[in-house]
């Protein structure tokens, strides 16, 4: 029985990390600027993600593995340059991100409950965030935090997700990474 549970959790992790990578740019697009910077600790595996089209510059994801070599936490940041005059409804974007992720969890046989969206910041940019607890058959298997932010020129989405234990073990480190993020917010 334990081996079945472990196998299903591993398959779940792989699906979730792929899903997170597909859904994060859903609402905000996929551009990245050299003006954004994440300082990754040396034990994180950083990857440049494939560019979906010619407007994509860079999207960045990093994975921290547990002692078994399985992904314990995944962090992804996406930056999009906005069209002049376009204003982003950050709360609306975050709501759409949350809905898309929750629907995909349901289709994969999982349930999710998210906290009420709250005001936050990403670097010095006003943001909204929510954290979702993902369960399967009543058991907590994963936690994911979604953050959306925008100014007049740029929009960002940040997600960090991990298994129940991986999220708990790495949350403080991810918050330090998030706090070290510097975005070019000047016009």
Short mmCIF file of C-alpha atoms in Angstrom, two decimals:
data_model
loop_
_atom_site.label_atom_id
_atom_site.label_comp_id
_atom_site.label_asym_id
_atom_site.label_seq_id
_atom_site.Cartn_x
_atom_site.Cartn_y
_atom_site.Cartn_z
CA UNK A 1 0.00 0.00 0.00
CA UNK A 2 2.79 2.46 0.89
CA UNK A 3 4.54 1.85 -2.42
CA UNK A 4 1.30 2.64 -4.28
CA UNK A 5 0.92 5.88 -2.32
CA UNK A 6 4.58 6.83 -2.96
CA UNK A 7 4.23 6.06 -6.67
CA UNK A 8 1.04 8.09 -6.97
CA UNK A 9 2.65 11.01 -5.09
CA UNK A 10 5.66 10.95 -7.46
CA UNK A 11 3.38 10.90 -10.51
CA UNK A 12 1.36 13.70 -8.91
CA UNK A 13 4.50 15.78 -8.34
CA UNK A 14 5.58 15.42 -11.95
CA UNK A 15 2.11 16.39 -13.19
CA UNK A 16 1.92 19.38 -10.86
CA UNK A 17 5.33 20.75 -11.80
CA UNK A 18 4.50 20.41 -15.48
CA UNK A 19 1.10 21.97 -14.84
CA UNK A 20 2.59 24.88 -12.92
CA UNK A 21 4.97 25.56 -15.79
CA UNK A 22 2.12 25.56 -18.29
CA UNK A 23 -0.32 27.65 -16.28
CA UNK A 24 1.83 30.42 -14.88
CA UNK A 25 2.20 32.27 -18.16
CA UNK A 26 -1.48 31.71 -18.97
CA UNK A 27 -2.63 35.10 -17.79
CA UNK A 28 0.48 37.22 -17.97
CA UNK A 29 2.45 36.06 -21.00
CA UNK A 30 6.04 34.92 -21.18
CA UNK A 31 8.47 37.80 -21.53
CA UNK A 32 11.44 38.42 -19.26
CA UNK A 33 13.77 41.34 -18.94
CA UNK A 34 17.37 41.53 -17.85
CA UNK A 35 16.12 44.18 -15.41
CA UNK A 36 14.62 41.43 -13.21
CA UNK A 37 16.91 39.42 -11.04
CA UNK A 38 16.62 36.39 -8.83
CA UNK A 39 19.58 35.34 -6.75
CA UNK A 40 19.32 31.55 -6.58
CA UNK A 41 21.10 29.57 -3.87
CA UNK A 42 23.69 27.18 -5.28
CA UNK A 43 21.68 24.05 -4.45
CA UNK A 44 18.79 25.07 -6.74
CA UNK A 45 18.70 23.76 -10.31
CA UNK A 46 17.90 26.76 -12.53
CA UNK A 47 16.53 26.28 -16.01
CA UNK A 48 15.73 28.63 -18.86
CA UNK A 49 12.35 27.63 -20.20
CA UNK A 50 11.56 27.21 -23.89
CA UNK A 51 10.31 30.26 -25.68
CA UNK A 52 6.76 29.83 -26.95
CA UNK A 53 6.97 32.57 -29.57
CA UNK A 54 9.16 35.39 -30.83
CA UNK A 55 7.88 37.85 -28.19
CA UNK A 56 9.28 35.67 -25.39
CA UNK A 57 12.66 36.68 -24.07
CA UNK A 58 13.16 34.58 -20.92
CA UNK A 59 11.04 32.76 -18.33
CA UNK A 60 12.89 31.30 -15.36
CA UNK A 61 12.21 28.26 -13.18
CA UNK A 62 14.28 26.69 -10.42
CA UNK A 63 13.87 23.38 -8.65
CA UNK A 64 15.14 22.30 -5.26
CA UNK A 65 15.45 18.52 -4.90
CA UNK A 66 15.02 16.54 -1.71
CA UNK A 67 17.51 13.97 -0.42
CA UNK A 68 15.97 11.32 -2.73
CA UNK A 69 16.47 13.52 -5.79
CA UNK A 70 12.75 14.22 -6.18
CA UNK A 71 11.56 17.81 -6.66
CA UNK A 72 10.74 19.26 -3.24
CA UNK A 73 9.97 22.82 -4.37
CA UNK A 74 9.59 24.57 -7.72
CA UNK A 75 9.71 28.34 -8.17
CA UNK A 76 8.88 30.13 -11.41
CA UNK A 77 8.89 33.82 -12.27
CA UNK A 78 7.49 35.26 -15.48
CA UNK A 79 7.71 38.88 -16.60
CA UNK A 80 5.68 40.45 -19.39
CA UNK A 81 6.10 43.84 -21.02
CA UNK A 82 2.72 45.55 -21.28
CA UNK A 83 1.36 47.42 -24.27
CA UNK A 84 1.49 51.21 -23.69
CA UNK A 85 -1.65 52.36 -21.90
CA UNK A 86 -2.70 48.85 -20.85
CA UNK A 87 -3.69 48.56 -17.20
CA UNK A 88 -3.64 45.17 -15.51
CA UNK A 89 -6.34 44.17 -13.05
CA UNK A 90 -3.94 42.25 -10.81
CA UNK A 91 -6.70 40.80 -8.64
CA UNK A 92 -8.51 39.60 -11.77
CA UNK A 93 -5.34 38.02 -13.15
CA UNK A 94 -4.67 36.21 -9.89
CA UNK A 95 -8.27 35.02 -9.76
CA UNK A 96 -7.95 33.57 -13.28
CA UNK A 97 -4.63 31.89 -12.41
CA UNK A 98 -6.20 30.35 -9.32
CA UNK A 99 -9.28 29.15 -11.22
CA UNK A 100 -7.17 27.58 -13.98
CA UNK A 101 -4.98 25.73 -11.51
CA UNK A 102 -7.94 24.55 -9.44
CA UNK A 103 -9.75 23.25 -12.55
CA UNK A 104 -6.67 21.35 -13.67
CA UNK A 105 -6.28 19.82 -10.21
CA UNK A 106 -9.92 18.69 -10.30
CA UNK A 107 -9.40 17.12 -13.74
CA UNK A 108 -6.39 15.25 -12.31
CA UNK A 109 -8.37 13.88 -9.35
CA UNK A 110 -7.24 16.37 -6.71
CA UNK A 111 -9.07 18.94 -4.63
CA UNK A 112 -7.75 22.36 -3.73
CA UNK A 113 -8.69 25.06 -1.27
CA UNK A 114 -7.10 28.48 -1.57
CA UNK A 115 -6.76 31.27 0.94
CA UNK A 116 -8.56 34.52 0.33
CA UNK A 117 -6.50 36.73 -1.98
CA UNK A 118 -4.56 39.33 -0.03
CA UNK A 119 -2.54 42.41 -0.83
CA UNK A 120 1.20 41.82 -0.93
CA UNK A 121 4.32 43.03 -2.72
CA UNK A 122 6.76 41.57 -5.19
CA UNK A 123 9.98 43.50 -4.77
CA UNK A 124 8.60 47.04 -4.43
CA UNK A 125 5.61 46.41 -6.71
CA UNK A 126 2.11 46.10 -5.20
CA UNK A 127 0.84 42.54 -5.68
CA UNK A 128 -1.91 40.10 -4.78
CA UNK A 129 -1.31 36.56 -3.57
CA UNK A 130 -3.05 33.37 -2.52
CA UNK A 131 -1.88 30.00 -1.22
CA UNK A 132 -3.62 26.77 -2.18
CA UNK A 133 -3.62 23.47 -0.32
CA UNK A 134 -4.01 20.50 -2.66
CA UNK A 135 -5.44 17.25 -1.32
CA UNK A 136 -6.17 13.79 -2.65
CA UNK A 137 -8.72 11.64 -0.84
CA UNK A 138 -8.54 14.08 2.06
CA UNK A 139 -4.74 13.90 2.44
CA UNK A 140 -2.67 17.07 2.03
CA UNK A 141 -0.19 16.35 -0.79
CA UNK A 142 0.96 19.76 -2.05
CA UNK A 143 0.94 23.50 -1.37
CA UNK A 144 1.24 26.25 -3.99
CA UNK A 145 1.47 30.02 -3.64
CA UNK A 146 0.55 32.29 -6.55
CA UNK A 147 1.54 35.96 -6.76
CA UNK A 148 0.64 38.50 -9.45
CA UNK A 149 1.98 42.06 -9.70
CA UNK A 150 2.10 44.86 -12.25
CA UNK A 151 3.14 48.43 -12.81
CA UNK A 152 2.45 50.61 -15.88
CA UNK A 153 5.03 48.85 -18.06
CA UNK A 154 5.51 45.32 -16.72
CA UNK A 155 3.54 42.46 -15.18
CA UNK A 156 4.87 39.52 -13.19
CA UNK A 157 3.64 36.15 -11.98
CA UNK A 158 5.48 34.19 -9.32
CA UNK A 159 4.58 30.69 -8.23
CA UNK A 160 6.18 28.40 -5.72
CA UNK A 161 4.90 24.91 -5.14
CA UNK A 162 6.02 21.84 -3.33
CA UNK A 163 4.95 18.61 -1.78
CA UNK A 164 3.48 18.98 1.70
CA UNK A 165 6.86 18.30 3.33
CA UNK A 166 8.90 20.04 0.62
CA UNK A 167 6.90 23.26 0.90
CA UNK A 168 7.18 23.29 4.70
CA UNK A 169 10.92 22.57 4.61
CA UNK A 170 11.74 25.18 1.94
CA UNK A 171 9.20 27.96 2.51
CA UNK A 172 11.57 30.19 4.49
CA UNK A 173 14.29 29.85 1.84
CA UNK A 174 11.80 30.67 -0.91
CA UNK A 175 10.66 33.75 1.01
CA UNK A 176 14.31 34.88 1.23
CA UNK A 177 14.65 34.32 -2.54
CA UNK A 178 11.43 36.26 -3.08
CA UNK A 179 12.63 39.09 -0.82
CA UNK A 180 15.92 39.29 -2.76
CA UNK A 181 14.07 39.71 -6.07
CA UNK A 182 14.75 43.07 -7.67
CA UNK A 183 12.50 44.36 -10.40
CA UNK A 184 13.17 47.44 -12.49
CA UNK A 185 10.13 49.48 -11.59
CA UNK A 186 11.27 52.86 -12.85
CA UNK A 187 9.76 54.16 -16.10
#
